[in-house]
Amino acid sequence: MKITEIEALVLRTGEVDTSRADGTQDAFIVRIHTDEGLVGVGEGDTSPYVAREIVTMPSSHSIARGLGEVLIGEDPRRIRPLWDTMFMSSYHYGRDGAALHAMSAIDMALWDLLGKVAGLSVAQLLGGEESGDIEVYASEVMPETPEEVAALATRVVTEGFTALKLGWGPLGRDVGHDLELASAARAVLGPNRRLMIDGGMAYSLRTAREFCRRAEPLDLFWFEEPFEADDLGSYARLTESVGLRIACGEAHSTTAPFRHLVESGVSILQPDLGRCGGLTIGRDIGAMCREYRASAVVIPHCFSTDVLLAATLQFVSTLPGERLIEYPVTSSKRMGSLLSTPFTPDHGVLRLPGGTGLGITLDDDEVERRKVVS
């Protein structure tokens, strides 16, 4: 079997609101075609225009190559060797960032293909479950006012979710206001539903400590990414001084940064399979966490289309302990589902998709309607 074509697709609907930290407004999708007629699908959570260029561009030299040129003619079943080839072929301009995001989409599509070849789901290929239910938590950008927060939380409760995460937006400007917003959510959720706050990298060490201390009565499940991703010193000092679980990792790629986060005391690792290097690296991160004997758990970041959600479901089924997945409920989620059969949570639960590979089928008409050709 040989790779004959790699489609790198930019999908978008309408104008993007750049004031929102909302990754559901456009998408980068890869389809890998083979000489045997099988097609694998993957997604990178990134700037789709940049990622498309990384796949389609002509090569400059041996370690600055277009990923499409590198992979045409290769056997798609050689997933790890192809990952290593892509990494070295993009070494001059990559090693992190958009290059790894593009690689993540390709890696995901390769696992989808391998599952179709083997007649197995990706979950089974990774040593996980064949079927089962996985809890999802509603995730949305934090509104500006307590009244808007209460309305959003009410909608989430009505739809049956048992957990809610709110982040970015106005958070970090004023700790007192942040607590008012979080308190409005807790008042609606009640004591038996989980509430998480995403700091959106907007806090100093002083304000993060103050927020954690004053938020104790709210019983937060975790406090996410209060600092920039690489500010390991602040993460270490915060985790030493507060009891609230700290989460981080969505911006990182490859395994080394996640080891550094664990060593800094971060207890919730949040790799995004559309950024970290795909399912190949996700599997490595899960194995690393098992080495630490539960001092950290993996709860992936997932804030894009149902393609990324499908891969995340497959991956989470392989993890020990806590199994929880992010599910965007953004009011501006114009991308909608790209699948013939969309995912629909039932009382905050999704069932692992059946079938082979990722267990999904793209709605080709929907993809064509949203495709950007220039």
Short mmCIF file of C-alpha atoms in Angstrom, two decimals:
data_model
loop_
_atom_site.label_atom_id
_atom_site.label_comp_id
_atom_site.label_asym_id
_atom_site.label_seq_id
_atom_site.Cartn_x
_atom_site.Cartn_y
_atom_site.Cartn_z
CA MET A 1 0.00 0.00 0.00
CA LYS A 2 1.30 3.47 -0.94
CA ILE A 3 0.23 7.04 -0.21
CA THR A 4 -0.86 8.70 -3.46
CA GLU A 5 -2.22 12.06 -2.28
CA ILE A 6 -2.47 14.22 0.84
CA GLU A 7 -5.32 16.72 0.82
CA ALA A 8 -4.72 19.63 3.16
CA LEU A 9 -8.05 21.39 3.65
CA VAL A 10 -8.83 24.79 5.16
CA LEU A 11 -12.45 24.95 6.30
CA ARG A 12 -14.19 28.14 7.34
CA THR A 13 -17.65 29.66 7.55
CA GLY A 14 -18.13 33.42 7.66
CA GLU A 15 -15.89 35.93 9.36
CA VAL A 16 -13.74 34.93 12.33
CA ASP A 17 -14.24 36.87 15.56
CA THR A 18 -10.64 37.52 16.60
CA SER A 19 -11.72 38.88 19.98
CA ARG A 20 -12.64 35.33 21.07
CA ALA A 21 -10.22 32.54 21.99
CA ASP A 22 -12.51 30.19 20.08
CA GLY A 23 -10.90 27.50 17.92
CA THR A 24 -14.23 26.27 16.53
CA GLN A 25 -14.46 29.03 13.92
CA ASP A 26 -12.27 27.35 11.29
CA ALA A 27 -10.50 24.02 10.87
CA PHE A 28 -7.58 22.19 9.27
CA ILE A 29 -8.45 18.73 7.96
CA VAL A 30 -6.20 16.21 6.21
CA ARG A 31 -7.29 13.35 3.98
CA ILE A 32 -4.65 10.78 3.01
CA HIS A 33 -5.41 8.74 -0.11
CA THR A 34 -3.85 5.39 -0.99
CA ASP A 35 -3.41 3.29 -4.11
CA GLU A 36 -5.84 0.74 -2.64
CA GLY A 37 -8.69 3.24 -2.36
CA LEU A 38 -8.63 3.64 1.42
CA VAL A 39 -8.70 7.17 2.85
CA GLY A 40 -7.62 8.31 6.30
CA VAL A 41 -8.86 11.48 7.99
CA GLY A 42 -7.18 13.67 10.61
CA GLU A 43 -7.32 17.16 12.10
CA GLY A 44 -4.77 19.67 13.37
CA ASP A 45 -5.90 22.38 15.79
CA THR A 46 -3.89 25.29 14.44
CA SER A 47 -3.88 28.15 11.99
CA PRO A 48 -5.23 26.18 9.03
CA TYR A 49 -3.67 28.40 6.37
CA VAL A 50 -0.18 27.95 7.82
CA ALA A 51 -0.63 24.18 8.23
CA ARG A 52 -1.88 23.80 4.65
CA GLU A 53 1.28 25.48 3.37
CA ILE A 54 3.47 23.19 5.48
CA VAL A 55 1.91 20.17 3.77
CA THR A 56 1.75 21.52 0.21
CA MET A 57 4.88 23.70 -0.07
CA PRO A 58 7.89 22.74 -2.23
CA SER A 59 10.94 21.65 -0.28
CA SER A 60 13.83 24.04 0.36
CA HIS A 61 16.48 21.50 1.40
CA SER A 62 16.84 18.21 3.25
CA ILE A 63 15.50 19.42 6.62
CA ALA A 64 13.06 22.04 5.28
CA ARG A 65 10.69 19.96 3.21
CA GLY A 66 7.00 20.09 2.44
CA LEU A 67 5.40 17.20 4.32
CA GLY A 68 3.35 16.16 1.30
CA GLU A 69 6.48 15.65 -0.79
CA VAL A 70 8.01 13.59 1.99
CA LEU A 71 5.11 11.17 2.30
CA ILE A 72 3.96 10.50 -1.27
CA GLY A 73 4.85 6.93 -2.21
CA GLU A 74 5.39 5.80 1.39
CA ASP A 75 3.61 2.90 3.09
CA PRO A 76 1.06 4.55 5.46
CA ARG A 77 1.20 1.62 7.88
CA ARG A 78 4.73 2.61 8.98
CA ILE A 79 3.37 5.22 11.36
CA ARG A 80 6.27 5.73 13.76
CA PRO A 81 8.99 5.79 11.10
CA LEU A 82 6.91 8.28 9.10
CA TRP A 83 6.48 10.46 12.22
CA ASP A 84 10.25 10.52 12.67
CA THR A 85 10.76 11.31 8.99
CA MET A 86 8.32 14.24 9.14
CA PHE A 87 9.97 15.58 12.28
CA MET A 88 13.45 15.58 10.74
CA SER A 89 12.17 16.86 7.39
CA SER A 90 10.67 19.91 9.13
CA TYR A 91 13.51 20.35 11.62
CA HIS A 92 14.77 23.62 10.14
CA TYR A 93 11.39 25.39 10.48
CA GLY A 94 9.59 23.18 12.97
CA ARG A 95 10.33 21.14 16.10
CA ASP A 96 7.20 22.74 17.61
CA GLY A 97 4.26 24.96 16.71
CA ALA A 98 2.49 24.77 13.36
CA ALA A 99 4.81 22.08 11.97
CA LEU A 100 3.83 19.72 14.79
CA HIS A 101 0.17 20.68 14.35
CA ALA A 102 0.32 19.70 10.68
CA MET A 103 2.12 16.50 11.64
CA SER A 104 -0.61 15.80 14.20
CA ALA A 105 -3.29 15.88 11.51
CA ILE A 106 -1.27 13.56 9.27
CA ASP A 107 -0.47 11.17 12.13
CA MET A 108 -4.16 11.01 13.07
CA ALA A 109 -5.08 10.19 9.48
CA LEU A 110 -2.43 7.47 9.36
CA TRP A 111 -3.91 5.81 12.46
CA ASP A 112 -7.36 6.05 10.87
CA LEU A 113 -5.96 4.31 7.79
CA LEU A 114 -4.21 1.61 9.81
CA GLY A 115 -7.44 0.81 11.61
CA LYS A 116 -9.26 0.45 8.31
CA VAL A 117 -6.54 -1.84 6.98
CA ALA A 118 -6.54 -3.98 10.14
CA GLY A 119 -10.32 -4.01 10.59
CA LEU A 120 -9.93 -2.52 14.07
CA SER A 121 -10.77 0.75 15.79
CA VAL A 122 -7.96 3.10 16.74
CA ALA A 123 -8.86 2.39 20.37
CA GLN A 124 -8.19 -1.31 19.81
CA LEU A 125 -4.93 -0.58 17.96
CA LEU A 126 -3.81 1.46 20.98
CA GLY A 127 -4.81 -1.26 23.42
CA GLY A 128 -8.03 0.35 24.59
CA GLU A 129 -11.67 -0.67 24.74
CA GLU A 130 -13.83 -1.79 21.84
CA SER A 131 -16.86 0.14 23.10
CA GLY A 132 -18.02 2.12 26.09
CA ASP A 133 -19.33 5.44 27.39
CA ILE A 134 -17.06 8.40 28.14
CA GLU A 135 -18.06 11.51 30.07
CA VAL A 136 -17.69 14.86 28.35
CA TYR A 137 -17.64 18.27 29.96
CA ALA A 138 -19.20 21.36 28.39
CA SER A 139 -16.61 23.99 27.48
CA GLU A 140 -17.21 27.63 26.57
CA VAL A 141 -15.50 31.01 26.59
CA MET A 142 -16.23 32.88 29.84
CA PRO A 143 -18.95 35.52 29.37
CA GLU A 144 -18.49 39.09 30.62
CA THR A 145 -21.22 39.22 33.29
CA PRO A 146 -22.56 36.96 36.07
CA GLU A 147 -26.00 37.08 34.43
CA GLU A 148 -24.59 35.73 31.15
CA VAL A 149 -22.69 33.05 33.06
CA ALA A 150 -25.86 31.96 34.87
CA ALA A 151 -27.75 31.73 31.56
CA LEU A 152 -24.98 29.63 30.01
CA ALA A 153 -24.76 27.32 33.03
CA THR A 154 -28.54 26.90 32.97
CA ARG A 155 -28.37 25.79 29.33
CA VAL A 156 -25.60 23.32 30.13
CA VAL A 157 -27.57 21.83 33.03
CA THR A 158 -30.72 21.60 30.89
CA GLU A 159 -28.76 19.73 28.22
CA GLY A 160 -27.67 17.17 30.81
CA PHE A 161 -23.98 17.91 31.22
CA THR A 162 -22.46 17.08 34.59
CA ALA A 163 -19.41 19.33 34.25
CA LEU A 164 -18.64 22.79 32.85
CA LYS A 165 -15.41 24.63 32.04
CA LEU A 166 -15.31 28.39 31.45
CA GLY A 167 -12.20 30.28 30.41
CA TRP A 168 -10.45 33.16 28.71
CA GLY A 169 -12.76 36.12 27.99
CA PRO A 170 -12.50 38.65 30.86
CA LEU A 171 -10.59 36.38 33.23
CA GLY A 172 -7.38 37.71 34.78
CA ARG A 173 -8.27 41.40 34.73
CA ASP A 174 -9.70 41.48 38.24
CA VAL A 175 -9.71 38.57 40.69
CA GLY A 176 -12.83 39.83 42.43
CA HIS A 177 -14.77 39.88 39.16
CA ASP A 178 -13.38 36.46 38.22
CA LEU A 179 -14.76 35.05 41.46
CA GLU A 180 -18.15 36.64 40.83
CA LEU A 181 -18.29 34.95 37.44
CA ALA A 182 -17.20 31.56 38.80
CA SER A 183 -19.65 31.89 41.70
CA ALA A 184 -22.51 32.53 39.27
CA ALA A 185 -21.70 29.27 37.51
CA ARG A 186 -21.44 27.32 40.77
CA ALA A 187 -24.79 28.68 41.98
CA VAL A 188 -26.51 27.19 38.92
CA LEU A 189 -24.50 23.96 38.74
CA GLY A 190 -25.06 23.14 42.39
CA PRO A 191 -22.70 21.04 44.51
CA ASN A 192 -22.84 17.81 42.50
CA ARG A 193 -21.60 19.04 39.11
CA ARG A 194 -17.97 19.80 38.37
CA LEU A 195 -16.75 23.30 37.56
CA MET A 196 -13.38 24.10 35.99
CA ILE A 197 -11.85 27.50 35.26
CA ASP A 198 -9.38 28.14 32.41
CA GLY A 199 -7.19 31.12 33.25
CA GLY A 200 -6.26 31.76 29.62
CA MET A 201 -2.64 32.61 30.55
CA ALA A 202 -3.87 35.90 32.04
CA TYR A 203 -2.63 35.65 35.67
CA SER A 204 0.52 36.58 37.53
CA LEU A 205 1.77 34.27 40.24
CA ARG A 206 0.35 36.63 42.86
CA THR A 207 -3.13 36.85 41.32
CA ALA A 208 -3.24 33.11 40.60
CA ARG A 209 -2.49 32.36 44.26
CA GLU A 210 -5.14 34.85 45.34
CA PHE A 211 -7.70 33.33 42.99
CA CYS A 212 -7.01 29.78 44.18
CA ARG A 213 -7.24 30.80 47.85
CA ARG A 214 -10.46 32.77 47.48
CA ALA A 215 -12.02 30.14 45.18
CA GLU A 216 -11.79 27.34 47.77
CA PRO A 217 -15.53 27.55 48.68
CA LEU A 218 -16.39 27.01 45.00
CA ASP A 219 -14.87 23.50 44.99
CA LEU A 220 -13.27 23.86 41.57
CA PHE A 221 -12.26 20.62 39.89
CA TRP A 222 -9.18 22.30 38.42
CA PHE A 223 -7.64 25.66 37.54
CA GLU A 224 -6.24 25.59 34.02
CA GLU A 225 -3.32 27.38 32.40
CA PRO A 226 -3.12 30.56 34.50
CA PHE A 227 0.36 31.26 33.04
CA GLU A 228 2.03 30.99 29.66
CA ALA A 229 2.75 27.41 28.73
CA ASP A 230 6.53 27.61 29.16
CA ASP A 231 6.51 29.45 32.51
CA LEU A 232 7.44 26.32 34.44
CA GLY A 233 8.81 28.29 37.36
CA SER A 234 5.44 29.91 38.07
CA TYR A 235 3.67 26.58 37.73
CA ALA A 236 6.06 25.00 40.23
CA ARG A 237 5.64 27.81 42.74
CA LEU A 238 1.86 27.81 42.38
CA THR A 239 1.48 24.05 42.83
CA GLU A 240 3.69 24.21 45.95
CA SER A 241 1.46 26.83 47.56
CA VAL A 242 -2.13 25.85 46.72
CA GLY A 243 -4.20 22.71 47.10
CA LEU A 244 -6.27 23.15 43.93
CA ARG A 245 -5.32 20.87 41.06
CA ILE A 246 -3.52 22.76 38.27
CA ALA A 247 -3.96 21.81 34.61
CA CYS A 248 -1.81 22.65 31.58
CA GLY A 249 -0.51 21.24 28.30
CA GLU A 250 -2.73 22.15 25.36
CA ALA A 251 -0.01 24.30 23.75
CA HIS A 252 2.77 21.71 23.99
CA SER A 253 4.10 19.25 21.43
CA THR A 254 6.21 16.06 21.82
CA THR A 255 6.65 14.34 25.17
CA ALA A 256 9.45 16.30 26.87
CA PRO A 257 7.36 19.36 27.84
CA PHE A 258 4.81 17.13 29.57
CA ARG A 259 7.51 15.51 31.65
CA HIS A 260 8.65 19.00 32.67
CA LEU A 261 5.05 19.91 33.62
CA VAL A 262 4.76 16.85 35.87
CA GLU A 263 8.07 17.71 37.48
CA SER A 264 6.69 21.23 38.08
CA GLY A 265 3.75 19.76 40.01
CA VAL A 266 1.03 20.04 37.34
CA SER A 267 -1.44 17.24 38.03
CA ILE A 268 -3.74 17.44 34.96
CA LEU A 269 -1.94 17.07 31.62
CA GLN A 270 -3.94 18.32 28.64
CA PRO A 271 -2.32 17.25 25.38
CA ASP A 272 -4.31 18.20 22.30
CA LEU A 273 -4.07 15.39 19.75
CA GLY A 274 -4.31 18.01 17.01
CA ARG A 275 -1.21 19.81 18.32
CA CYS A 276 1.02 17.52 20.40
CA GLY A 277 2.10 15.28 17.53
CA GLY A 278 -1.03 13.19 17.05
CA LEU A 279 -2.06 9.86 18.47
CA THR A 280 1.54 8.61 18.33
CA ILE A 281 2.67 11.24 20.84
CA GLY A 282 -0.56 11.00 22.83
CA ARG A 283 0.20 7.32 23.40
CA ASP A 284 3.73 8.21 24.56
CA ILE A 285 2.39 10.83 27.00
CA GLY A 286 -0.04 8.29 28.46
CA ALA A 287 2.80 5.82 28.94
CA MET A 288 4.91 8.51 30.61
CA CYS A 289 2.12 9.26 33.08
CA ARG A 290 1.91 5.61 34.06
CA GLU A 291 5.60 5.84 34.96
CA TYR A 292 4.74 8.57 37.47
CA ARG A 293 2.23 6.28 39.20
CA ALA A 294 -0.80 8.59 39.14
CA SER A 295 0.94 11.79 40.25
CA ALA A 296 -0.52 13.20 37.04
CA VAL A 297 -3.44 12.18 34.83
CA VAL A 298 -4.16 12.87 31.16
CA ILE A 299 -7.41 14.69 30.33
CA PRO A 300 -6.94 15.89 26.73
CA HIS A 301 -7.76 19.31 25.38
CA CYS A 302 -10.31 19.12 22.55
CA PHE A 303 -11.83 22.33 21.23
CA SER A 304 -12.44 21.99 17.51
CA THR A 305 -14.48 19.75 15.17
CA ASP A 306 -15.90 16.26 15.57
CA VAL A 307 -12.86 14.81 13.77
CA LEU A 308 -10.61 15.77 16.67
CA LEU A 309 -13.33 14.67 19.07
CA ALA A 310 -13.44 11.20 17.48
CA ALA A 311 -9.68 10.77 17.83
CA THR A 312 -9.81 11.98 21.41
CA LEU A 313 -12.56 9.51 22.28
CA GLN A 314 -10.51 6.66 20.82
CA PHE A 315 -7.43 7.78 22.76
CA VAL A 316 -9.16 8.36 26.10
CA SER A 317 -10.55 4.82 26.05
CA THR A 318 -6.95 3.61 26.50
CA LEU A 319 -6.25 5.69 29.62
CA PRO A 320 -6.43 4.40 33.18
CA GLY A 321 -8.43 6.21 35.85
CA GLU A 322 -10.24 9.44 35.05
CA ARG A 323 -11.81 9.46 31.57
CA LEU A 324 -13.10 12.87 30.67
CA ILE A 325 -13.23 14.79 27.39
CA GLU A 326 -13.79 18.43 26.52
CA TYR A 327 -16.87 19.17 24.41
CA PRO A 328 -17.25 22.72 22.98
CA VAL A 329 -20.69 24.26 23.43
CA THR A 330 -19.71 27.67 22.05
CA SER A 331 -22.52 29.91 20.90
CA SER A 332 -20.34 30.90 17.92
CA LYS A 333 -19.59 27.33 16.85
CA ARG A 334 -20.34 27.93 13.20
CA MET A 335 -18.31 24.99 11.93
CA GLY A 336 -20.89 22.56 13.30
CA SER A 337 -20.29 18.88 12.64
CA LEU A 338 -18.35 17.72 9.60
CA LEU A 339 -19.57 14.15 10.03
CA SER A 340 -22.35 12.18 8.37
CA THR A 341 -23.39 11.13 11.87
CA PRO A 342 -22.62 13.97 14.32
CA PHE A 343 -21.72 13.35 17.94
CA THR A 344 -24.55 14.18 20.32
CA PRO A 345 -23.94 13.83 24.08
CA ASP A 346 -26.60 12.05 26.09
CA HIS A 347 -26.66 13.42 29.66
CA GLY A 348 -23.03 14.43 29.35
CA VAL A 349 -21.88 11.10 27.90
CA LEU A 350 -20.64 10.05 24.46
CA ARG A 351 -20.35 6.49 23.25
CA LEU A 352 -17.08 5.39 21.67
CA PRO A 353 -17.78 5.23 17.93
CA GLY A 354 -17.97 1.79 16.39
CA GLY A 355 -16.40 0.72 13.14
CA THR A 356 -12.79 0.77 12.03
CA GLY A 357 -10.19 3.50 12.35
CA LEU A 358 -11.63 6.61 13.97
CA GLY A 359 -15.12 5.27 13.36
CA ILE A 360 -16.31 8.34 11.46
CA THR A 361 -17.38 9.34 7.95
CA LEU A 362 -16.97 12.89 6.70
CA ASP A 363 -19.99 14.63 5.22
CA ASP A 364 -18.37 15.43 1.87
CA ASP A 365 -21.02 17.98 0.90
CA GLU A 366 -20.49 19.85 4.17
CA VAL A 367 -16.72 19.80 3.69
CA GLU A 368 -17.06 21.18 0.16
CA ARG A 369 -19.35 23.98 1.35
CA ARG A 370 -16.82 25.12 3.94
CA LYS A 371 -13.60 24.56 1.97
CA VAL A 372 -11.39 27.59 1.30
CA VAL A 373 -9.61 27.17 -2.03
CA SER A 374 -7.33 30.23 -2.02
#
